[in-house]
Tab-separated table of C-alpha atoms (C1' of nucleotides) in Angstrom:
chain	number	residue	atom	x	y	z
A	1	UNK	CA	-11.529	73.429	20.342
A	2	UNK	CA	-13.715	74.609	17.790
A	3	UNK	CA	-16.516	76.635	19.299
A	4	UNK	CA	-19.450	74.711	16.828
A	5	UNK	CA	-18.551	71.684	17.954
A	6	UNK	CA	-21.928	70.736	19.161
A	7	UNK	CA	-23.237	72.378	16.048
A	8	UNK	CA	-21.956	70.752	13.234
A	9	UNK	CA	-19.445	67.337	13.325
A	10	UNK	CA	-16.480	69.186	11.841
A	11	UNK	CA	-14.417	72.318	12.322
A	12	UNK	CA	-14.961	75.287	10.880
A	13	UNK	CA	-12.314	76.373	8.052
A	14	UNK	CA	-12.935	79.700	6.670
A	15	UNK	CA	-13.979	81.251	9.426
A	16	UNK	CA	-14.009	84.929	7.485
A	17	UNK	CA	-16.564	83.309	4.811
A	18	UNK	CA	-19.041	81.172	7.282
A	19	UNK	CA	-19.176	84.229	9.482
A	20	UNK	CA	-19.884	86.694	6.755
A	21	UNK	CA	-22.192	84.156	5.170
A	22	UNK	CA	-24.306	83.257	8.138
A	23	UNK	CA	-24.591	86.958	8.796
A	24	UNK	CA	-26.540	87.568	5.244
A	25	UNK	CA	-28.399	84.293	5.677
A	26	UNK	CA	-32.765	85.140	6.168
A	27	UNK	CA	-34.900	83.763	8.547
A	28	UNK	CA	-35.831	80.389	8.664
A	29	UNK	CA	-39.296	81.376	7.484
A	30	UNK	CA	-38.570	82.745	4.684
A	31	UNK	CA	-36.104	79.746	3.405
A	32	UNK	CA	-38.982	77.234	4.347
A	33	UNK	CA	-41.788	79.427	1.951
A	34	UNK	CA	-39.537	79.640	-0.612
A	35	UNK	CA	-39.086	75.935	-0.976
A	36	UNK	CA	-42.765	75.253	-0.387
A	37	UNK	CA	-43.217	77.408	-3.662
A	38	UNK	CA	-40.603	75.507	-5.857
A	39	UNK	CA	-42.361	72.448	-4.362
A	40	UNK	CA	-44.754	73.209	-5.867
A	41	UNK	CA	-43.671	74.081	-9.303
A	42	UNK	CA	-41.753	70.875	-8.851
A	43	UNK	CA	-44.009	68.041	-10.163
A	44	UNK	CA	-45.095	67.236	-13.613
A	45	UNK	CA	-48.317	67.547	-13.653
A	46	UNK	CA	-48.982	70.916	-11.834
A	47	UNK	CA	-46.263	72.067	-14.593
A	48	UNK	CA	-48.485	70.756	-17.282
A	49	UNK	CA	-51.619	72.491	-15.351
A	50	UNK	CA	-50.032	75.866	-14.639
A	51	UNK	CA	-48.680	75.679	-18.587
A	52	UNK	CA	-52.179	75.319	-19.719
A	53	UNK	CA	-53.591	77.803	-17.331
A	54	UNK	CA	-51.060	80.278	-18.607
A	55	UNK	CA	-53.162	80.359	-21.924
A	56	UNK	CA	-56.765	79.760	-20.665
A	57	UNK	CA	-58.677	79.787	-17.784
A	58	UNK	CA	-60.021	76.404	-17.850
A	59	UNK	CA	-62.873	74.270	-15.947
A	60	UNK	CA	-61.404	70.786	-14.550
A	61	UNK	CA	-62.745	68.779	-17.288
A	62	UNK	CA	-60.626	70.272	-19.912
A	63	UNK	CA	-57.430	69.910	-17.862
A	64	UNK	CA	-58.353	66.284	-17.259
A	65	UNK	CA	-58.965	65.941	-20.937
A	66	UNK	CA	-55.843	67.759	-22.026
A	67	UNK	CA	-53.738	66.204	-19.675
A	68	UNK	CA	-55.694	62.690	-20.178
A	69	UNK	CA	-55.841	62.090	-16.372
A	70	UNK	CA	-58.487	61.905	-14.425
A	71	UNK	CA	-60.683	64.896	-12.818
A	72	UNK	CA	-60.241	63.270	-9.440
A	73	UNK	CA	-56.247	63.653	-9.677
A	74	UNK	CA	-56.907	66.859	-11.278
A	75	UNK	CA	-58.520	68.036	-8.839
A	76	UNK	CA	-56.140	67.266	-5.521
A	77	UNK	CA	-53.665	69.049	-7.510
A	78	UNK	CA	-55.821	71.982	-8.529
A	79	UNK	CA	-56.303	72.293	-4.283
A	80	UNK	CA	-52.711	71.917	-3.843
A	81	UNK	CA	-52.487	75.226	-6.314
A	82	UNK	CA	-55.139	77.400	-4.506
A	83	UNK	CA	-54.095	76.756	-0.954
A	84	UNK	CA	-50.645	77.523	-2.347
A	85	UNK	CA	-52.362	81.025	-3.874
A	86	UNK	CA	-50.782	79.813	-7.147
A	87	UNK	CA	-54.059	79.471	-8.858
A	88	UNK	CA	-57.651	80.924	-8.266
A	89	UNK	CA	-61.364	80.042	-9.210
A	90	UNK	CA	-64.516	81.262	-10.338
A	91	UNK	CA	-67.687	79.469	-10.037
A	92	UNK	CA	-70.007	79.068	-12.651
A	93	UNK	CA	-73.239	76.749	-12.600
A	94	UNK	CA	-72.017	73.518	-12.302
A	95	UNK	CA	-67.885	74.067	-13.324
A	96	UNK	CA	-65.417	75.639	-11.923
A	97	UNK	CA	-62.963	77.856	-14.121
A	98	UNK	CA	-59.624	78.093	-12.483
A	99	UNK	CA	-56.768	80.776	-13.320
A	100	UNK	CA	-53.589	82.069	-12.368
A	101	UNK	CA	-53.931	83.945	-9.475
A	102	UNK	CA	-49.887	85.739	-9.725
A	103	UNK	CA	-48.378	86.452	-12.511
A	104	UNK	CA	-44.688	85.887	-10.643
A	105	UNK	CA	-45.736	82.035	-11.904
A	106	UNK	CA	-45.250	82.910	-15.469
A	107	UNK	CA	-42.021	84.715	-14.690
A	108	UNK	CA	-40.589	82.134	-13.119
A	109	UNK	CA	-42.069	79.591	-15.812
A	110	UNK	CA	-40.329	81.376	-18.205
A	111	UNK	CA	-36.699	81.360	-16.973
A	112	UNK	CA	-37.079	77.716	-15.981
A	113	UNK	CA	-37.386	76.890	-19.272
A	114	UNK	CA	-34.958	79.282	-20.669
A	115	UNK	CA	-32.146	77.302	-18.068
A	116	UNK	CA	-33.595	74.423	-19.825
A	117	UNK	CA	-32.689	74.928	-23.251
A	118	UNK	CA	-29.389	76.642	-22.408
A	119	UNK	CA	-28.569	72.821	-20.710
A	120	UNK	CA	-29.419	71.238	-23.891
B	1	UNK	CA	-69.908	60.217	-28.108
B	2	UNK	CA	-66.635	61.913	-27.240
B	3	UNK	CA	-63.826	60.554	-28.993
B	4	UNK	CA	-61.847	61.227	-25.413
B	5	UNK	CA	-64.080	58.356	-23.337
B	6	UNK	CA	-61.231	56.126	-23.243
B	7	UNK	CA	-58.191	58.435	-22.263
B	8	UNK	CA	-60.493	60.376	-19.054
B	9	UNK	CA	-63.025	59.731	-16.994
B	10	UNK	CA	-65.136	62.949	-18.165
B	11	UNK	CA	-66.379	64.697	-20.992
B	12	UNK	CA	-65.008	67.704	-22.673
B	13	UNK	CA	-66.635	70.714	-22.281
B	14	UNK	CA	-65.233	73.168	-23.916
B	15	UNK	CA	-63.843	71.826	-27.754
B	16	UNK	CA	-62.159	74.082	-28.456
B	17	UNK	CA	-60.214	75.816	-25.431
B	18	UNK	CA	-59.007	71.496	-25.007
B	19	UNK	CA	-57.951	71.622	-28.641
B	20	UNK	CA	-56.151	74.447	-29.179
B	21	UNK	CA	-54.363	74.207	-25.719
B	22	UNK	CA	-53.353	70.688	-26.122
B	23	UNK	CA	-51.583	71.967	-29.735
B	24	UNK	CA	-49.512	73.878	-27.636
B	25	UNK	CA	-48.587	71.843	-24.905
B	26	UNK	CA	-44.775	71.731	-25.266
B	27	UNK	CA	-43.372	67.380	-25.230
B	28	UNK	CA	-43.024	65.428	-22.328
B	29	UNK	CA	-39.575	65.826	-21.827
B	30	UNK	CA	-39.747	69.501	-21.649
B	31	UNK	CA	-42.559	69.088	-19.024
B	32	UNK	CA	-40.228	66.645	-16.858
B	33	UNK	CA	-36.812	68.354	-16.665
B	34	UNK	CA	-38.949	71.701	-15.634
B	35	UNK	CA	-40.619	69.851	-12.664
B	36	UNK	CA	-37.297	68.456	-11.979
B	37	UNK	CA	-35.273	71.946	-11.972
B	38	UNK	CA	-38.196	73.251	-9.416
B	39	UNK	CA	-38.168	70.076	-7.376
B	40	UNK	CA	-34.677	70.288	-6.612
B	41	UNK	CA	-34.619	74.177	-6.158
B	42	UNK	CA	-38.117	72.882	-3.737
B	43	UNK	CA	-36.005	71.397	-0.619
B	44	UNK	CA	-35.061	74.053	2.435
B	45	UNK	CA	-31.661	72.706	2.717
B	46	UNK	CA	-30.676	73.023	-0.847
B	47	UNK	CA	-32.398	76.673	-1.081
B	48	UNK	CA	-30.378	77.610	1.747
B	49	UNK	CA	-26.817	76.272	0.546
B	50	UNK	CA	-27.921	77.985	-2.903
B	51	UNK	CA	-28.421	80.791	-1.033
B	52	UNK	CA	-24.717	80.511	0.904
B	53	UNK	CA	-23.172	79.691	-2.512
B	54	UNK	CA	-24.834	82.394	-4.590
B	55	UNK	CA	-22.436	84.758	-2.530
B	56	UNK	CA	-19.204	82.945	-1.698
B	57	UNK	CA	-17.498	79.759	-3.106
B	58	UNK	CA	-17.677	77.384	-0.153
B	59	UNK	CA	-16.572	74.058	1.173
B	60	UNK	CA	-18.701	71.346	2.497
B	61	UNK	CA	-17.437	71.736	5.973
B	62	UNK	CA	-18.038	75.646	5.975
B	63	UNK	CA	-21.614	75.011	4.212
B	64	UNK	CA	-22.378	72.584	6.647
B	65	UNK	CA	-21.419	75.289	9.674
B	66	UNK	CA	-23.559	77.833	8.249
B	67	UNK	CA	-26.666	75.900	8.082
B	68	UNK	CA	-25.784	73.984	11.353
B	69	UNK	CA	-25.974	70.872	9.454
B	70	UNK	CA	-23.963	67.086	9.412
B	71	UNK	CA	-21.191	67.036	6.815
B	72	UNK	CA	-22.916	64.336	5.159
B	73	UNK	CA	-26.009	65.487	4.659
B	74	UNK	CA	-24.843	68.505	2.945
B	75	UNK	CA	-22.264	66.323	0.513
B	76	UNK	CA	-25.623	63.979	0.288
B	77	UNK	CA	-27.273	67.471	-1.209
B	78	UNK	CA	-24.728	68.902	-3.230
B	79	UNK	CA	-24.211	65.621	-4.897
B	80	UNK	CA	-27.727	66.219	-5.909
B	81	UNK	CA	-27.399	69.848	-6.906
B	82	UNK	CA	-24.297	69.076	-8.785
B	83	UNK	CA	-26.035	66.007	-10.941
B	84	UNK	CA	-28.537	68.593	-11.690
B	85	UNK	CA	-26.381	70.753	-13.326
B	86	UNK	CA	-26.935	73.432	-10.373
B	87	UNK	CA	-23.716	73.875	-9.055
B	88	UNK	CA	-20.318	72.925	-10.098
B	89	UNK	CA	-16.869	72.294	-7.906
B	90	UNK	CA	-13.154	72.766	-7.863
B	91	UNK	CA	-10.817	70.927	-5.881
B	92	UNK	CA	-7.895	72.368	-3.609
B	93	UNK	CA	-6.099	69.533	-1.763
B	94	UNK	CA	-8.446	67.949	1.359
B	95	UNK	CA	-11.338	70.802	0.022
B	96	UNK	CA	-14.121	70.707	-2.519
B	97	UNK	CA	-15.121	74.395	-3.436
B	98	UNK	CA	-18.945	74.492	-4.868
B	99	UNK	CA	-20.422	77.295	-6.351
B	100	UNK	CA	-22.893	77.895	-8.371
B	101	UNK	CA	-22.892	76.286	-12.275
B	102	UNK	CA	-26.138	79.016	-13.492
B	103	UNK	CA	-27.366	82.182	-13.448
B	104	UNK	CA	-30.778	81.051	-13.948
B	105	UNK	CA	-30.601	79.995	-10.526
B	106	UNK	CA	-30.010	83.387	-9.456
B	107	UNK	CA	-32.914	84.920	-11.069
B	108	UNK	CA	-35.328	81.903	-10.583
B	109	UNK	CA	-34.461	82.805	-6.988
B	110	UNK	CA	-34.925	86.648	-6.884
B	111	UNK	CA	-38.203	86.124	-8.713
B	112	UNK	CA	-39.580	83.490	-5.884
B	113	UNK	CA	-38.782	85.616	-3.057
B	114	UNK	CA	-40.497	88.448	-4.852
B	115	UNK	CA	-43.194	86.596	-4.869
B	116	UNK	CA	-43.289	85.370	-1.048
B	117	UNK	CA	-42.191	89.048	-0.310
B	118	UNK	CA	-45.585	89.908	-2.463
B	119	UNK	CA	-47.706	87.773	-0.771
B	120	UNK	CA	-47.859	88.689	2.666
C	1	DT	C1'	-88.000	64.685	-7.092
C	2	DT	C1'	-85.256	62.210	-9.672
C	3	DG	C1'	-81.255	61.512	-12.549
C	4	DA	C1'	-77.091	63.135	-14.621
C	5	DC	C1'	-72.975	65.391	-14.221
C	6	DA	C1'	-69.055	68.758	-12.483
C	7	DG	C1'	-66.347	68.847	-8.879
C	8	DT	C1'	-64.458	67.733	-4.088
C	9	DT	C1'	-62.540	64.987	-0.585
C	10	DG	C1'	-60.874	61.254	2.744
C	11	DA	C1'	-58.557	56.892	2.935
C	12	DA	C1'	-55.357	53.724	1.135
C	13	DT	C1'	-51.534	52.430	-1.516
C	14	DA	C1'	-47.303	52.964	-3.892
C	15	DT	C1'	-43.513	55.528	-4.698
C	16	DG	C1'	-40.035	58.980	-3.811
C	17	DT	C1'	-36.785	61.389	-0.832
C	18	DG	C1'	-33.907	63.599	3.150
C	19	DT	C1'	-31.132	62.425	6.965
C	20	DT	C1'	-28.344	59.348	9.609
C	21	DC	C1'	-24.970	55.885	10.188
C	22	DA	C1'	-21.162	53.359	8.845
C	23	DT	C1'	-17.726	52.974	5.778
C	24	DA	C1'	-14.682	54.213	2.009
C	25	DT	C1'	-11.526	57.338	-0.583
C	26	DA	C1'	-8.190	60.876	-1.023
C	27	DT	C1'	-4.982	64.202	0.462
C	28	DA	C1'	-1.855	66.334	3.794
C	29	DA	C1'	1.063	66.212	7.741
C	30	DT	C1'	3.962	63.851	11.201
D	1	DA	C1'	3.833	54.261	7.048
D	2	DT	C1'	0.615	56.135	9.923
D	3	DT	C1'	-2.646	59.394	11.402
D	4	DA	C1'	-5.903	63.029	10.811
D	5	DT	C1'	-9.135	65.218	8.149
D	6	DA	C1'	-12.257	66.539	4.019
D	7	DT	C1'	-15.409	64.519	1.335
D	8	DA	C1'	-18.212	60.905	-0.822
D	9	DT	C1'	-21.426	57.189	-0.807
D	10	DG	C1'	-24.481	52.967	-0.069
D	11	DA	C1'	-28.022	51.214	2.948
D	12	DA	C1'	-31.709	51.936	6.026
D	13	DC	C1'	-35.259	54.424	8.155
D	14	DA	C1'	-38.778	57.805	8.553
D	15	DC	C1'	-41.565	60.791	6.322
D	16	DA	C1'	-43.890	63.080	2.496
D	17	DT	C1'	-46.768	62.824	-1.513
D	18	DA	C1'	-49.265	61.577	-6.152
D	19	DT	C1'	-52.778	58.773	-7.840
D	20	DT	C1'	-56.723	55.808	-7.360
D	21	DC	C1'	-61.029	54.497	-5.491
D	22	DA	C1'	-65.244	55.362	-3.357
D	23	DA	C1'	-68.287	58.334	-1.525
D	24	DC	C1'	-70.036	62.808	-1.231
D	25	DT	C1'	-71.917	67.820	-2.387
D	26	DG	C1'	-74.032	70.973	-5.363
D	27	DT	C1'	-76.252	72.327	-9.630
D	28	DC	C1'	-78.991	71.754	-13.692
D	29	DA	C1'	-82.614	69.553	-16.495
D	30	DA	C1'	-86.508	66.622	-17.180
DNA sequence: TTGACAGTTGAATATGTGTTCATATATAAT
DNA sequence: ATTATATATGAACACATATTCAACTGTCAA
């Protein structure tokens, strides 16, 4: 009688290599913010943003009009990117000029695409 | 009258930042295999069995123990990781070893948790 | 102060997705 | 052959989320 049977709905067989592996495992937390990040990175048109961004900081106008969508959808996602503390803003009269706020994003950009070409 | 009135629902602002940054927008297809490669490193059950995997070949049944998870929910996932070119497999009789197909994975990884690690 | 415009935001809708459940396949052992 | 077990998979459900629409705030100019 397998001793995760109320765990898991089968038996345990390497019990050397789950051991060992659940030792090394983090914390929950950390699993869960790590995914939020790739979430994040994981759509389209924040790619297409956080491309453009890489280059220039840019008011939401010029992303709509680069990305030909509009500034309302632009916008939500823009949000999504600052309360994520991928991107930041600076005010100025009427626009707003947004940047990236850590520079991890263009590391992590970069290698992404690299895995890309290498599957081509 | 901007020449853009038909693709977005605003003006451009700045000419030339829009220009020159949609010259170098990479295609559409680059844009859409990145967001996919993030979106399925973005899930907290597939970060954590890339996590498992990144240090041991492992079955489904000792992948599943580790994370505490049904047997068919983590096949349902590594199906998913292996279609994305994430992982790979080797079969030994009733078993399915996975492990992992990329190094960009690896690094990709390293680089995120840097960044959570940087964050707090 | 009035109008125009950059940007934000909540609600609604449409679409995508992770897990569960039931079932199917494949291999090994009796 | 039959049974047990490791894995895969289709359907269904619940939940998350991207875009649109409408309404709103804040700033500038006339």
């Amino acid at each position: 009688m397998a001793k995760n049977e109320f765990i898991c709905d089968c038996n345990v067989i390497h019990q050397d290599v789950v051991d060992s592996t659940t030792k090394s495992m983090p914390d929950a937390d950390t699993f869960n913010k790590l995914a939020e990040f790739f979430k994040i990175l994981g759509d389209t048109t924040r790619v297409k943003i956080l491309f453009a961004l890489d280059q220039n900081e840019m008011c939401v106008c010029d992303i709509a009009n680069v990305l030909e969508m509009s500034k309302s959808s632009i916008s939500h996602q823009l949000g999504t990117l600052r309360r994520s503390g991928i991107v930041k803003c600076r005010k100025s009269g009427k626009e707003v000029f947004y940047m990236l706020d850590d520079n991890h994003v263009k590391e992590v950009f970069e290698i992404g695409v690299e895995h890309i070409e290498h599957k081509k």
